[in-house]
mmCIF file of C-alpha atoms and ligand atoms in Angstrom:
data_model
loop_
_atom_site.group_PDB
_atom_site.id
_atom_site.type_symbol
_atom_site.label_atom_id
_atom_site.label_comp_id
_atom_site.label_asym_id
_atom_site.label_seq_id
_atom_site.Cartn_x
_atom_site.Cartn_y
_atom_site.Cartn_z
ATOM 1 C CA UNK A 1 -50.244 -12.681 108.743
ATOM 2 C CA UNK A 2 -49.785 -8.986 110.111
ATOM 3 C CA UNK A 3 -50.867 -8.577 113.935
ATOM 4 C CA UNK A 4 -53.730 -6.393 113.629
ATOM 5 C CA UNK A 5 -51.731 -4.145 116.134
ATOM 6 C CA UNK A 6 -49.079 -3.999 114.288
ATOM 7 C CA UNK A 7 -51.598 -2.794 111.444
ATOM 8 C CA UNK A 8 -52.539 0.118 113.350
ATOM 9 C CA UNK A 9 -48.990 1.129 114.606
ATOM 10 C CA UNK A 10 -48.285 1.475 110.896
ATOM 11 C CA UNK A 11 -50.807 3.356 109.645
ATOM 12 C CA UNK A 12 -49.432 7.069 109.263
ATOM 13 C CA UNK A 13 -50.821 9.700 111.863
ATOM 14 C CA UNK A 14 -52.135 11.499 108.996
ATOM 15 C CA UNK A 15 -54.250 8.770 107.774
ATOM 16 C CA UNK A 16 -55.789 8.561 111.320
ATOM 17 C CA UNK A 17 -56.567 12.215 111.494
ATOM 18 C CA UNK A 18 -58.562 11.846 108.265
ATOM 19 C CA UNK A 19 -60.439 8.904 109.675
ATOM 20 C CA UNK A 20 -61.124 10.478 112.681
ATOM 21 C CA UNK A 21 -63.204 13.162 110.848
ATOM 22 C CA UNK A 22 -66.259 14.456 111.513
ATOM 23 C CA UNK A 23 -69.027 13.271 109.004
ATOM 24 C CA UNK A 24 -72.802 13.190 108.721
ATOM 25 C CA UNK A 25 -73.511 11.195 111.948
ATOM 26 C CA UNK A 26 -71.544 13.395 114.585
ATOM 27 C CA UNK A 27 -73.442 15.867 113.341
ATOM 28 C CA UNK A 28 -76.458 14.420 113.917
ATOM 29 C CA UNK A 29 -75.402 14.019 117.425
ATOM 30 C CA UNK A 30 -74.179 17.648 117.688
ATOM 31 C CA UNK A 31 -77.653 18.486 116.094
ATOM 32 C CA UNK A 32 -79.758 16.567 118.455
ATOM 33 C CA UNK A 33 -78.105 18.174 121.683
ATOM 34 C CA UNK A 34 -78.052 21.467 120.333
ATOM 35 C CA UNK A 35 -74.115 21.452 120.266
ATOM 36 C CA UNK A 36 -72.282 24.261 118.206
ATOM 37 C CA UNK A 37 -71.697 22.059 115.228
ATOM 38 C CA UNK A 38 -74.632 22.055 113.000
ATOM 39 C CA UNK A 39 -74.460 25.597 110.873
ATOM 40 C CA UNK A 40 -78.716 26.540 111.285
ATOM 41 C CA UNK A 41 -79.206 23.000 110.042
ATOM 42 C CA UNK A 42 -82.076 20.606 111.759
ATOM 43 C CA UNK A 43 -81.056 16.744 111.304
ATOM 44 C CA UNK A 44 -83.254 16.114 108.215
ATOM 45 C CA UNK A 45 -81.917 18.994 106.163
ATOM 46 C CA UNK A 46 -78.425 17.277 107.640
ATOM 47 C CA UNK A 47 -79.212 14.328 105.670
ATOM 48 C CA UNK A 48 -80.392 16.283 102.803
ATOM 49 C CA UNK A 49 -77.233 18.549 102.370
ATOM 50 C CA UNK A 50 -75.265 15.429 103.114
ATOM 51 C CA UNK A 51 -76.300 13.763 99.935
ATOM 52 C CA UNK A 52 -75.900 16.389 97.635
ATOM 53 C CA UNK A 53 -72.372 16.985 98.992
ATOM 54 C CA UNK A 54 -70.820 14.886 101.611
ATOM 55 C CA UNK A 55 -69.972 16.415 104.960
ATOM 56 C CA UNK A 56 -66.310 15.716 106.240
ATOM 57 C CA UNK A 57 -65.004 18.319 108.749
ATOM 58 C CA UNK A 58 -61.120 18.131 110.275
ATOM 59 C CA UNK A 59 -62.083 17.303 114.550
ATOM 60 C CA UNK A 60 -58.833 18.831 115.662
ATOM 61 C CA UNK A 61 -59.591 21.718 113.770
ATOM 62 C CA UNK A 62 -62.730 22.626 115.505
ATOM 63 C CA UNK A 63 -60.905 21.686 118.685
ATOM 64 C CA UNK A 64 -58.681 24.541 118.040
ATOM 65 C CA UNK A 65 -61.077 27.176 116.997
ATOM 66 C CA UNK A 66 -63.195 26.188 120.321
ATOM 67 C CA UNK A 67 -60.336 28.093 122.189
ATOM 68 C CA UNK A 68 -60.601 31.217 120.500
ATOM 69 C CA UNK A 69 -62.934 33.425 120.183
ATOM 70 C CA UNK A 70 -66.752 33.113 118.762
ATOM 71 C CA UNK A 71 -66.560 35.209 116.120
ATOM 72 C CA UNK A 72 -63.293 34.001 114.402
ATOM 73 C CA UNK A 73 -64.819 29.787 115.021
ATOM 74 C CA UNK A 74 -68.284 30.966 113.124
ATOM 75 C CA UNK A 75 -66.255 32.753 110.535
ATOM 76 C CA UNK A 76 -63.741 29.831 110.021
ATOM 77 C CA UNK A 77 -66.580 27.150 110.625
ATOM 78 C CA UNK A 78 -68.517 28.429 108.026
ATOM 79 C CA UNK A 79 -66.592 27.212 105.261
ATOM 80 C CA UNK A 80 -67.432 23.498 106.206
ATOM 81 C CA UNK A 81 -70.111 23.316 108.303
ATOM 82 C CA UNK A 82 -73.353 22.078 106.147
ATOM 83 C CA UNK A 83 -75.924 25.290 106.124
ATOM 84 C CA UNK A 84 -79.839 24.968 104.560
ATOM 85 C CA UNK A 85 -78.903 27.727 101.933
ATOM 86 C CA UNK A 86 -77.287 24.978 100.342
ATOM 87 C CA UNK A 87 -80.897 23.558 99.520
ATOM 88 C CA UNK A 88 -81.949 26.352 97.708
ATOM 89 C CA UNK A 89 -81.812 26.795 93.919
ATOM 90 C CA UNK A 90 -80.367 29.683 92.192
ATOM 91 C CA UNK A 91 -80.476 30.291 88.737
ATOM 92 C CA UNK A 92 -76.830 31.556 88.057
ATOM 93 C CA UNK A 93 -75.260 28.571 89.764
ATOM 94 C CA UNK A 94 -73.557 25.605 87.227
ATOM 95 C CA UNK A 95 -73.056 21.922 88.286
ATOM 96 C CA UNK A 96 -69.876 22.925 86.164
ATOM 97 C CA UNK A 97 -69.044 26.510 87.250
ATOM 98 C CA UNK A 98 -65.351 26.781 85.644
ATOM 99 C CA UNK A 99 -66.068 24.266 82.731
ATOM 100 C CA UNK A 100 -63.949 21.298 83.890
ATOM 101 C CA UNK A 101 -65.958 18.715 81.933
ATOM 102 C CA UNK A 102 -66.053 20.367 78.648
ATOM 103 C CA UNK A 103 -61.889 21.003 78.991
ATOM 104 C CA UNK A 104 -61.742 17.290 79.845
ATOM 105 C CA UNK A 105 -59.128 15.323 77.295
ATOM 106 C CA UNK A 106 -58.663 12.213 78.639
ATOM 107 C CA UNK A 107 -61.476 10.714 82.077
ATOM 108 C CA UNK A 108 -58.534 12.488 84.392
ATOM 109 C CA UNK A 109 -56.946 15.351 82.620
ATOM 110 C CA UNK A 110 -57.754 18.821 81.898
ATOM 111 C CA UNK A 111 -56.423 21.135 79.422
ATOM 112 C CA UNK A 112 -57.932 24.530 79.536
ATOM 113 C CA UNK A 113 -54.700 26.859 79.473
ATOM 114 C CA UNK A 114 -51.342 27.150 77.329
ATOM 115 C CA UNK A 115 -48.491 25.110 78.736
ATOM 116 C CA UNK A 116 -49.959 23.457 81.428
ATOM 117 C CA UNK A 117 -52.437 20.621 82.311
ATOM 118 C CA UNK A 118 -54.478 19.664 85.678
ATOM 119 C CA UNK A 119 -54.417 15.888 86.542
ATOM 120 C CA UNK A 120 -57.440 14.803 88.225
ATOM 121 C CA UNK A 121 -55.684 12.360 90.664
ATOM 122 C CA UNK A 122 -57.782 11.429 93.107
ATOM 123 C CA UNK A 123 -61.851 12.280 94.425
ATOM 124 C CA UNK A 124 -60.584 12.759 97.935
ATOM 125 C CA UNK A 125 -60.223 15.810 100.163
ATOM 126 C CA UNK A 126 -59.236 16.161 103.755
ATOM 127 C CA UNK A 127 -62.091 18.734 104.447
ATOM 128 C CA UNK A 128 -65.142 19.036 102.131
ATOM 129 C CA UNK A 129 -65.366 22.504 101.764
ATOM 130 C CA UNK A 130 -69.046 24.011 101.429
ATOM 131 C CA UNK A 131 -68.362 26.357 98.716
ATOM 132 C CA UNK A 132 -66.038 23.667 96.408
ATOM 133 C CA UNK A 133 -66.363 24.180 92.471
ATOM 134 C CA UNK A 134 -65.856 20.329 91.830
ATOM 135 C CA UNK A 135 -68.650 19.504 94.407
ATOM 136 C CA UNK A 136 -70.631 17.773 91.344
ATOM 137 C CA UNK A 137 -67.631 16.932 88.913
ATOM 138 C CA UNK A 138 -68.791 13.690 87.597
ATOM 139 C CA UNK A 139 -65.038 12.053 88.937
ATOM 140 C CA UNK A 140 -65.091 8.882 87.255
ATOM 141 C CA UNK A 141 -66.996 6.384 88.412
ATOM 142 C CA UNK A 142 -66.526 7.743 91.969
ATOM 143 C CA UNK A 143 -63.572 5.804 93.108
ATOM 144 C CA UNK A 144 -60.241 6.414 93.252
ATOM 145 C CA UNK A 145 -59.075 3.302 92.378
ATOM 146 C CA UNK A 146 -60.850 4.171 89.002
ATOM 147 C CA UNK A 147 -59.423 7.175 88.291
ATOM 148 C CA UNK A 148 -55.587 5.643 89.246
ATOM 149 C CA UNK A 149 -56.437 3.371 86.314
ATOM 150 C CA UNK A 150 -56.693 6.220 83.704
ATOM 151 C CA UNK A 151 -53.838 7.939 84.897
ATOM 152 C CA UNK A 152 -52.556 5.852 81.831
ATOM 153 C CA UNK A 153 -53.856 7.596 79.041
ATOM 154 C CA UNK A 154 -53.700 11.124 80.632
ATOM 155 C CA UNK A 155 -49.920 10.270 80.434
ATOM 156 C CA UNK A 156 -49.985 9.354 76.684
ATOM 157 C CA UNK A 157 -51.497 13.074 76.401
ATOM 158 C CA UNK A 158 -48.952 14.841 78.032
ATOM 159 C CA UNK A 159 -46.336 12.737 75.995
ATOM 160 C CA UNK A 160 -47.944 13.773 72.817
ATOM 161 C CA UNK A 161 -48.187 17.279 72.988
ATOM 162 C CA UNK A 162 -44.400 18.803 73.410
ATOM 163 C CA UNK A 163 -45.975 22.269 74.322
ATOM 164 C CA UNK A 164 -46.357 21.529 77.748
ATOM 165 C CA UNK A 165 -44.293 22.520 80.499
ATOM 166 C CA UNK A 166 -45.970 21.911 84.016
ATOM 167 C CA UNK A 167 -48.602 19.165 85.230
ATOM 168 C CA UNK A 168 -50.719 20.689 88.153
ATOM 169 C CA UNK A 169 -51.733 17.711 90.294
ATOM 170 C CA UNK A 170 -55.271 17.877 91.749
ATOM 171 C CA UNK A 171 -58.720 16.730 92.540
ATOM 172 C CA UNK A 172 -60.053 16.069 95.205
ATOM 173 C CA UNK A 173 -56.266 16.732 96.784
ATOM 174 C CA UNK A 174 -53.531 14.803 95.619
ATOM 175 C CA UNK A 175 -52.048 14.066 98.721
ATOM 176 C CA UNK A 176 -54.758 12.233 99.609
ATOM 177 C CA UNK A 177 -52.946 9.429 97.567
ATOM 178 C CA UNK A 178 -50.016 7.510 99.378
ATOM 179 C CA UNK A 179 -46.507 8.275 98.995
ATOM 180 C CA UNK A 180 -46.041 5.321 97.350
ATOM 181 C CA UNK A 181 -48.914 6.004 94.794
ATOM 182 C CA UNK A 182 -47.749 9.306 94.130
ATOM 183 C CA UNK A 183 -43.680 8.514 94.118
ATOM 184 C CA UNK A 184 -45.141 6.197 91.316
ATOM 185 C CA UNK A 185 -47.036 8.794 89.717
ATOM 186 C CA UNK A 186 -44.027 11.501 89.835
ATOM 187 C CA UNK A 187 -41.283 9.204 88.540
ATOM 188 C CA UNK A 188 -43.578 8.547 85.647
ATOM 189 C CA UNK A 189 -44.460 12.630 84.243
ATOM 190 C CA UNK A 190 -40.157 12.344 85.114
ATOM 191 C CA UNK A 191 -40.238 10.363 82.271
ATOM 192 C CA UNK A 192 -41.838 13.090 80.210
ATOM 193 C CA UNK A 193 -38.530 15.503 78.839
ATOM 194 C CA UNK A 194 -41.021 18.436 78.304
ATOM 195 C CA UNK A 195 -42.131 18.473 81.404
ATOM 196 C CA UNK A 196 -40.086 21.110 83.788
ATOM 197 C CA UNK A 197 -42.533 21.834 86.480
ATOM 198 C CA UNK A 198 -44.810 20.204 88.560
ATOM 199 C CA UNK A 199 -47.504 22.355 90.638
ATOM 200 C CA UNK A 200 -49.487 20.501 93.810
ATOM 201 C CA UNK A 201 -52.937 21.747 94.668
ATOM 202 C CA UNK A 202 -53.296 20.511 98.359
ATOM 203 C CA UNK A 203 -55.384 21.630 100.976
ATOM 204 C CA UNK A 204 -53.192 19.296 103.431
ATOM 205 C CA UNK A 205 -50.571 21.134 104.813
ATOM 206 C CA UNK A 206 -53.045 23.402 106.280
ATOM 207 C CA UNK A 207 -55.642 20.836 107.383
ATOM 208 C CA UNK A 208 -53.768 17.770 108.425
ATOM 209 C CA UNK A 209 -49.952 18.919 108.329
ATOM 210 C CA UNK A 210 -48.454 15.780 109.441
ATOM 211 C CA UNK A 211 -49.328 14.832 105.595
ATOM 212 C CA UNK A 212 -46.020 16.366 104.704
ATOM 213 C CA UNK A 213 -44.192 13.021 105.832
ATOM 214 C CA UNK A 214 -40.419 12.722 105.089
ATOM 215 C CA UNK A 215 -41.287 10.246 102.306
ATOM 216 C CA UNK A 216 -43.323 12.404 100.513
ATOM 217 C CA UNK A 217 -40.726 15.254 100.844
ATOM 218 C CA UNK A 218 -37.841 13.099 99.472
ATOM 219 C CA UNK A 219 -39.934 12.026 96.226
ATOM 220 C CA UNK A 220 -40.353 15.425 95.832
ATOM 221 C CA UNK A 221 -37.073 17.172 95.886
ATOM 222 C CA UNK A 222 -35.567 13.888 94.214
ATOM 223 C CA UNK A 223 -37.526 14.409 90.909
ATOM 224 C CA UNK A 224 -35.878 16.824 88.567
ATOM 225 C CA UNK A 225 -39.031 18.847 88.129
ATOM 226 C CA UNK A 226 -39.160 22.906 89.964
ATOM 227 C CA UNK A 227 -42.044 21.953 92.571
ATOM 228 C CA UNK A 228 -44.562 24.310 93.224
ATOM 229 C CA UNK A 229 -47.272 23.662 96.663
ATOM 230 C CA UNK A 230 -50.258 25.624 96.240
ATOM 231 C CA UNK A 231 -51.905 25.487 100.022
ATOM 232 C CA UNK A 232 -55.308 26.732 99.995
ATOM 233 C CA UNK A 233 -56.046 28.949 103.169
ATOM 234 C CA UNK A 234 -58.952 31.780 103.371
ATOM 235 C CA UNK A 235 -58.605 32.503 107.092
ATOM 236 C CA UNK A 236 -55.708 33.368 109.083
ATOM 237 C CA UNK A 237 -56.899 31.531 111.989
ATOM 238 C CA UNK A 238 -56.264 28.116 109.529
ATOM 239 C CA UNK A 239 -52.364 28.244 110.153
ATOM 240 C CA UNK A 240 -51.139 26.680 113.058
ATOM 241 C CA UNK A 241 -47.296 25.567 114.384
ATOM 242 C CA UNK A 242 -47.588 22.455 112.684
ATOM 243 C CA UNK A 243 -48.282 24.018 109.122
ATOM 244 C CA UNK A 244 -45.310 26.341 109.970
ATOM 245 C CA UNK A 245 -43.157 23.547 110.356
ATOM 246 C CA UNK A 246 -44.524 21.687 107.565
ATOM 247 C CA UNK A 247 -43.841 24.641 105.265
ATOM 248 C CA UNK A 248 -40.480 24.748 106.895
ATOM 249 C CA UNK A 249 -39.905 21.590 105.672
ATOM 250 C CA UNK A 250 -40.868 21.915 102.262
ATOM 251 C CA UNK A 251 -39.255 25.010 101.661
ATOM 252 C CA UNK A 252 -35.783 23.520 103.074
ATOM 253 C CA UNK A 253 -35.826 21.079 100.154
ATOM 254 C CA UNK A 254 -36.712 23.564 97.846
ATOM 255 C CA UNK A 255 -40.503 23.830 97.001
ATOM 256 C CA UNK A 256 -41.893 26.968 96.721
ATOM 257 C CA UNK A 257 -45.359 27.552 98.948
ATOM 258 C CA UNK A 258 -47.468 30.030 97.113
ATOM 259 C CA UNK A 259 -51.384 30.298 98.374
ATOM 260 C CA UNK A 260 -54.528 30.453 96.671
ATOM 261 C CA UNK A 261 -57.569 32.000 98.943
ATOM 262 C CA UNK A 262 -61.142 32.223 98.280
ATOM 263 C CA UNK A 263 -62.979 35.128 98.870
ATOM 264 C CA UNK A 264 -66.108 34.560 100.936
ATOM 265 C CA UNK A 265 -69.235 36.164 102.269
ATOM 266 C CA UNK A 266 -68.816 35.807 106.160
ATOM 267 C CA UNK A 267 -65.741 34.281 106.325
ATOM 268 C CA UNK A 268 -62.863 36.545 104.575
ATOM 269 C CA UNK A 269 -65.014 39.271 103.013
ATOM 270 C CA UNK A 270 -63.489 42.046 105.248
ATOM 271 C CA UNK A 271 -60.393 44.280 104.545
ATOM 272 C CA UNK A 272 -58.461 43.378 108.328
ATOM 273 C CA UNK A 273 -59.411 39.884 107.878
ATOM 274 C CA UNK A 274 -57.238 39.648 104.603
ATOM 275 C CA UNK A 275 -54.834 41.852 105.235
ATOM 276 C CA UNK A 276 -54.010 40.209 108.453
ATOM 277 C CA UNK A 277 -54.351 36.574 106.490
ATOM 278 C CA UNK A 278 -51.668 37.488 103.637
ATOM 279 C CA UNK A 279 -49.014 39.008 106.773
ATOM 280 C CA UNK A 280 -49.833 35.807 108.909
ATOM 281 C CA UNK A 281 -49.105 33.624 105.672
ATOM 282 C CA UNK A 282 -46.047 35.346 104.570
ATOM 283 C CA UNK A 283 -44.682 35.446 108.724
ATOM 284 C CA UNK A 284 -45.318 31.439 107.756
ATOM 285 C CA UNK A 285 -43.398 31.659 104.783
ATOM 286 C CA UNK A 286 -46.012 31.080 102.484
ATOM 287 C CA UNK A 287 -46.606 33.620 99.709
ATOM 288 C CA UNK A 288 -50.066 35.072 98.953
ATOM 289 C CA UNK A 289 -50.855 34.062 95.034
ATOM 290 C CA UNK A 290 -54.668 34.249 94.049
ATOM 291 C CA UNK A 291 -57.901 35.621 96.056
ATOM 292 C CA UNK A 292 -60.404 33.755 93.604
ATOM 293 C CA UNK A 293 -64.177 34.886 93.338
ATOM 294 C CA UNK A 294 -66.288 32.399 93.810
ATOM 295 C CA UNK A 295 -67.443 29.860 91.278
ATOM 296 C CA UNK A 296 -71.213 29.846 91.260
ATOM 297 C CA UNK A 297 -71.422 25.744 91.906
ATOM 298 C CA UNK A 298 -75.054 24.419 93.186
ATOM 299 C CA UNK A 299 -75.359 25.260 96.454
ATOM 300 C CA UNK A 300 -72.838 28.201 97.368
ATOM 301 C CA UNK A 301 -74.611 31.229 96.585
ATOM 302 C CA UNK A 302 -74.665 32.295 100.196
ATOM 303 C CA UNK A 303 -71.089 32.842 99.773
ATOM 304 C CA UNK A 304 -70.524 35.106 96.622
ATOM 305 C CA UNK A 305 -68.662 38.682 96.877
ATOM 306 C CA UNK A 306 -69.922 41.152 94.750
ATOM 307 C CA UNK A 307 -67.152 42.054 92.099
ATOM 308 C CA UNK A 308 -67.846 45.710 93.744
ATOM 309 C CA UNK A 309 -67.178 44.682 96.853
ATOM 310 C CA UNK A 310 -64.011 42.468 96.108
ATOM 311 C CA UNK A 311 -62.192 45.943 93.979
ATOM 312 C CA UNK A 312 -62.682 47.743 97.522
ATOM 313 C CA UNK A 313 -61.137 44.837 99.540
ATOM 314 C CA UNK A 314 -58.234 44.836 96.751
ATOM 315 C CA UNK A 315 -57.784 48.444 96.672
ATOM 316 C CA UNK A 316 -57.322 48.491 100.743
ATOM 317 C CA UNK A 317 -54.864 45.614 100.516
ATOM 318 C CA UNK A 318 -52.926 47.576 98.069
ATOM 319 C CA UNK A 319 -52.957 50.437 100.226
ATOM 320 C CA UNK A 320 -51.880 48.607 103.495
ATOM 321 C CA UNK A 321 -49.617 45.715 102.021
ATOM 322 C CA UNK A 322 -46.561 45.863 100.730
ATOM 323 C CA UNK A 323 -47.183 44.258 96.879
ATOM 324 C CA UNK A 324 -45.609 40.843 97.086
ATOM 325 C CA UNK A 325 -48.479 40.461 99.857
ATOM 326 C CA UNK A 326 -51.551 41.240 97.431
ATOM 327 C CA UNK A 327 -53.055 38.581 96.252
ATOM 328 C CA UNK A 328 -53.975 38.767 92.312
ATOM 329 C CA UNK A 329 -58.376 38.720 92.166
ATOM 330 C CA UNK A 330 -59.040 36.358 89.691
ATOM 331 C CA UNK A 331 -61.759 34.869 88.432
ATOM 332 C CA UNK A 332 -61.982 31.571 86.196
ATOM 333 C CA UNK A 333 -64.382 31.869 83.378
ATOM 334 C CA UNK A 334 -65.824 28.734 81.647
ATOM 335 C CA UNK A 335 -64.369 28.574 77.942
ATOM 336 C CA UNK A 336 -61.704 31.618 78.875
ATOM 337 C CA UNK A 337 -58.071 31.169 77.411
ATOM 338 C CA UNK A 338 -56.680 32.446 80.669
ATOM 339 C CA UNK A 339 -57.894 33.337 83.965
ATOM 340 C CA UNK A 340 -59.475 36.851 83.934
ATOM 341 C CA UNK A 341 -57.601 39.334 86.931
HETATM 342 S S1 LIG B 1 -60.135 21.069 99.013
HETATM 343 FE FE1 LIG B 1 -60.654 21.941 96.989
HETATM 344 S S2 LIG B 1 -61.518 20.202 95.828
HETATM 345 FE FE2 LIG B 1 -61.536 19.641 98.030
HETATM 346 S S3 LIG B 1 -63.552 20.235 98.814
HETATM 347 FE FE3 LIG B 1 -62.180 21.983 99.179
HETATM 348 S S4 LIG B 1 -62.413 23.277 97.367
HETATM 349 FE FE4 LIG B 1 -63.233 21.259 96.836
#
C-alpha cells in the first residue's frame, strides 16, 4: 500500500490548486465578517445562488487581484463572485441559450456546424464562471465518470460521418480530465483518418497554468492532428507570468493559442479595457479570436451588452488596433447554421 505521503507528493500542483478553491463555505465566512468576497450577497441568498449554480472561485487568483487596484479586482471579481441578480427571473433568458441539447447526437456530442463537432468531455471547470451558457446543461447524469463512458458512441459518430474535419473538446473544460484520460481520448479520434484537427476549449491556462504539464504537452504535439487552444480570457488583468510561460510552452511544440472573450456589463464593456486586453494577449502570444455576446442563460442578465453598445466598442477597436488584434463579435444563435458576426 501507497504511504499516504507519498499520495500527496504525487498529486500534480494543479490538482491542488483546484482543490484549494474557494466554494460556498469560505464564502460564508467572508460573508459573515464582512470580507470583500461576497459580490452584495447576504449568506442565505449565498446558499440560494449556490444551488442553482455552484460557486468555485481560483484563491490565488483573488490573491493577486488583492494587490492591485479596487477597481480592476471588482471588475475581474465580478465574473465569479455569486451576486443576488442571479435570483431574479427574466423572461428572455433560456436554460438552453445556444441550443446545445437540441444539437445533441449522441449523451456527449454536439453537432451544430459543418465540419466540426464539440465533445462534451467532462462537467468540470476550474472557475465557475457567473455568466456560463452551460450553467444548466443537463451533463449526463452529473458525473464525469458517466460521461467518460459515452465517449464510446460519440466516437462511432465521428467515424460514421466522413465530413468531418476537427473535434472541439469541451465541457465543463477538458483539461480538467487527466493526462492519462485525455492521452487515451486523443490517441483514439487519431484513429479517425478524417479527422485533421483537434480544437481545446480550456479555461486552464489562464486560471491554473501549471495545468499545461509536460505530459499533457507531449500527447499533444505527438498526435498527428493541427492543435488548436482556445483560452478564454475577458480581462487583461487574467494573464499572469505563469500563463505566459505556459503559452510559451505550447506554442514551442506547435499549438496555436487563439482567445475567445466575453463581452460583459462591468467587467470588459469599455473601449480601453479591450483594447488594452487584445495588446496584453497578443504581447503574451495569444491571438484575439471571438468577443461573444452574451448568451441569455438563467441568471446572467446583469451582464448583457446591448448589440448598440458592443458595434461602438468594435468600431473603436478597429480604429485603435491593428486588425489581427480585433476580435470578430459574434453571437451564437440557437438553430443557426453558423455563428452570426
Ligand atoms: S469555463 Fe466555460 S463552461 Fe466552465 S463555467 Fe466558465 S463559461 Fe462555463
Amino acid at each position: 500500500m501507497i504511504p499516504r505521503k507519498a499520495e500527496a507528493e504525487h498529486t500534480p500542483t494543479w490538482k491542488k490548486e483546484f482543490a484549494s478553491s474557494l466554494r460556498l463555505a469560505e464564502l460564508v465566512k467572508s460573508a459573515e465578517s464582512n470580507s470583500q468576497l461576497t459580490g452584495n450577497s447576504d449568506v442565505a441568498e449565498l446558499a440560494e445562488i449556490n444551488n442553482a449554480f455552484p460557486i468555485r472561485i481560483n484563491k490565488k487568483l483573488t490573491e493577486r487581484l488583492r494587490k492591485g487596484d479596487s477597481d480592476t479586482r471588482e471588475r475581474v471579481l465580478r465574473q465569479y463572485l455569486p451576486h443576488s441578480d442571479e435570483l431574479k427571473s427574466n423572461p428572455n433568458e433560456l436554460q438552453d441559450p445556444v441550443g446545445d441539447v437540441a444539437a445533441g447526437k449522441t449523451q456527449s456530442l454536439i453537432h451544430k456546424y459543418q465540419h466540426r463537432v464539440l465533445l462534451i468531455t467532462t462537467d468540470t471547470c476550474p472557475i465557475h464562471c457567473r455568466y456560463c451558457f452551460r450553467r444548466d446543461y443537463p451533463y449526463p447524469q452529473t458525473s464525469s465518470q458517466q460521461i467518460e463512458s459515452r465517449w464510446g458512441e460519440a466516437l462511432d459518430y465521428i467515424r460514421a460521418d466522413q465530413s468531418l474535419n476537427e473535434v472541439i473538446l469541451s465541457g465543463g473544460d477538458p483539461l480538467s480530465l487527466d493526462d492519462e484520460k485525455l492521452t487515451e481520448l486523443i490517441q483514439a479520434l487519431e484513429g479517425i483518418e478524417h479527422i485533421k484537427t483537434l480544437r481545446l476549449h480550456s479555461k486552464y491556462p489562464a486560471i491554473i497554468p501549471s495545468r499545461i504539464t509536460s505530459k499533457l504537452l507531449h500527447s499533444l504535439s505527438n498526435s498527428r492532428f493541427d492543435v488548436v487552444m482556445v483560452l478564454h480570457i475577458n480581462h487583461a488583468a487574467e494573464l499572469s507570468k505563469e500563463l505566459t510561460a505556459a503559452v510559451s510552452a505550447m506554442r514551442e511544440v506547435g499549438i496555436h493559442c487563439l482567445n475567445q472573450s466575453v463581452l460583459l456589463h462591468g467587467v470588459n464593456d469599455e473601449i480601453d479595457t479591450l483594447v488594452t486586453l487584445s495588446r496584453e494577449l497578443f504581447a503574451s502570444g495569444i491571438l484575439p479570436y471571438y468577443l461573444h455576446l452574451l448568451d441569455r442563460a438563467t441568471g446572467t442578465a446583469h451582464f448583457e451588452v446591448s448589440q448598440e453598445r458592443a458595434d461602438e466598442l468594435m468600431q473603436g477597436m478597429k480604429q485603435r488596433l491593428a486588425g489581427y488584434l480585433v476580435p470578430k463579435l459574434a453571437r451564437e444563435v440557437a438553430g443557426a447554421d453558423s455563428k452570426q458576426y
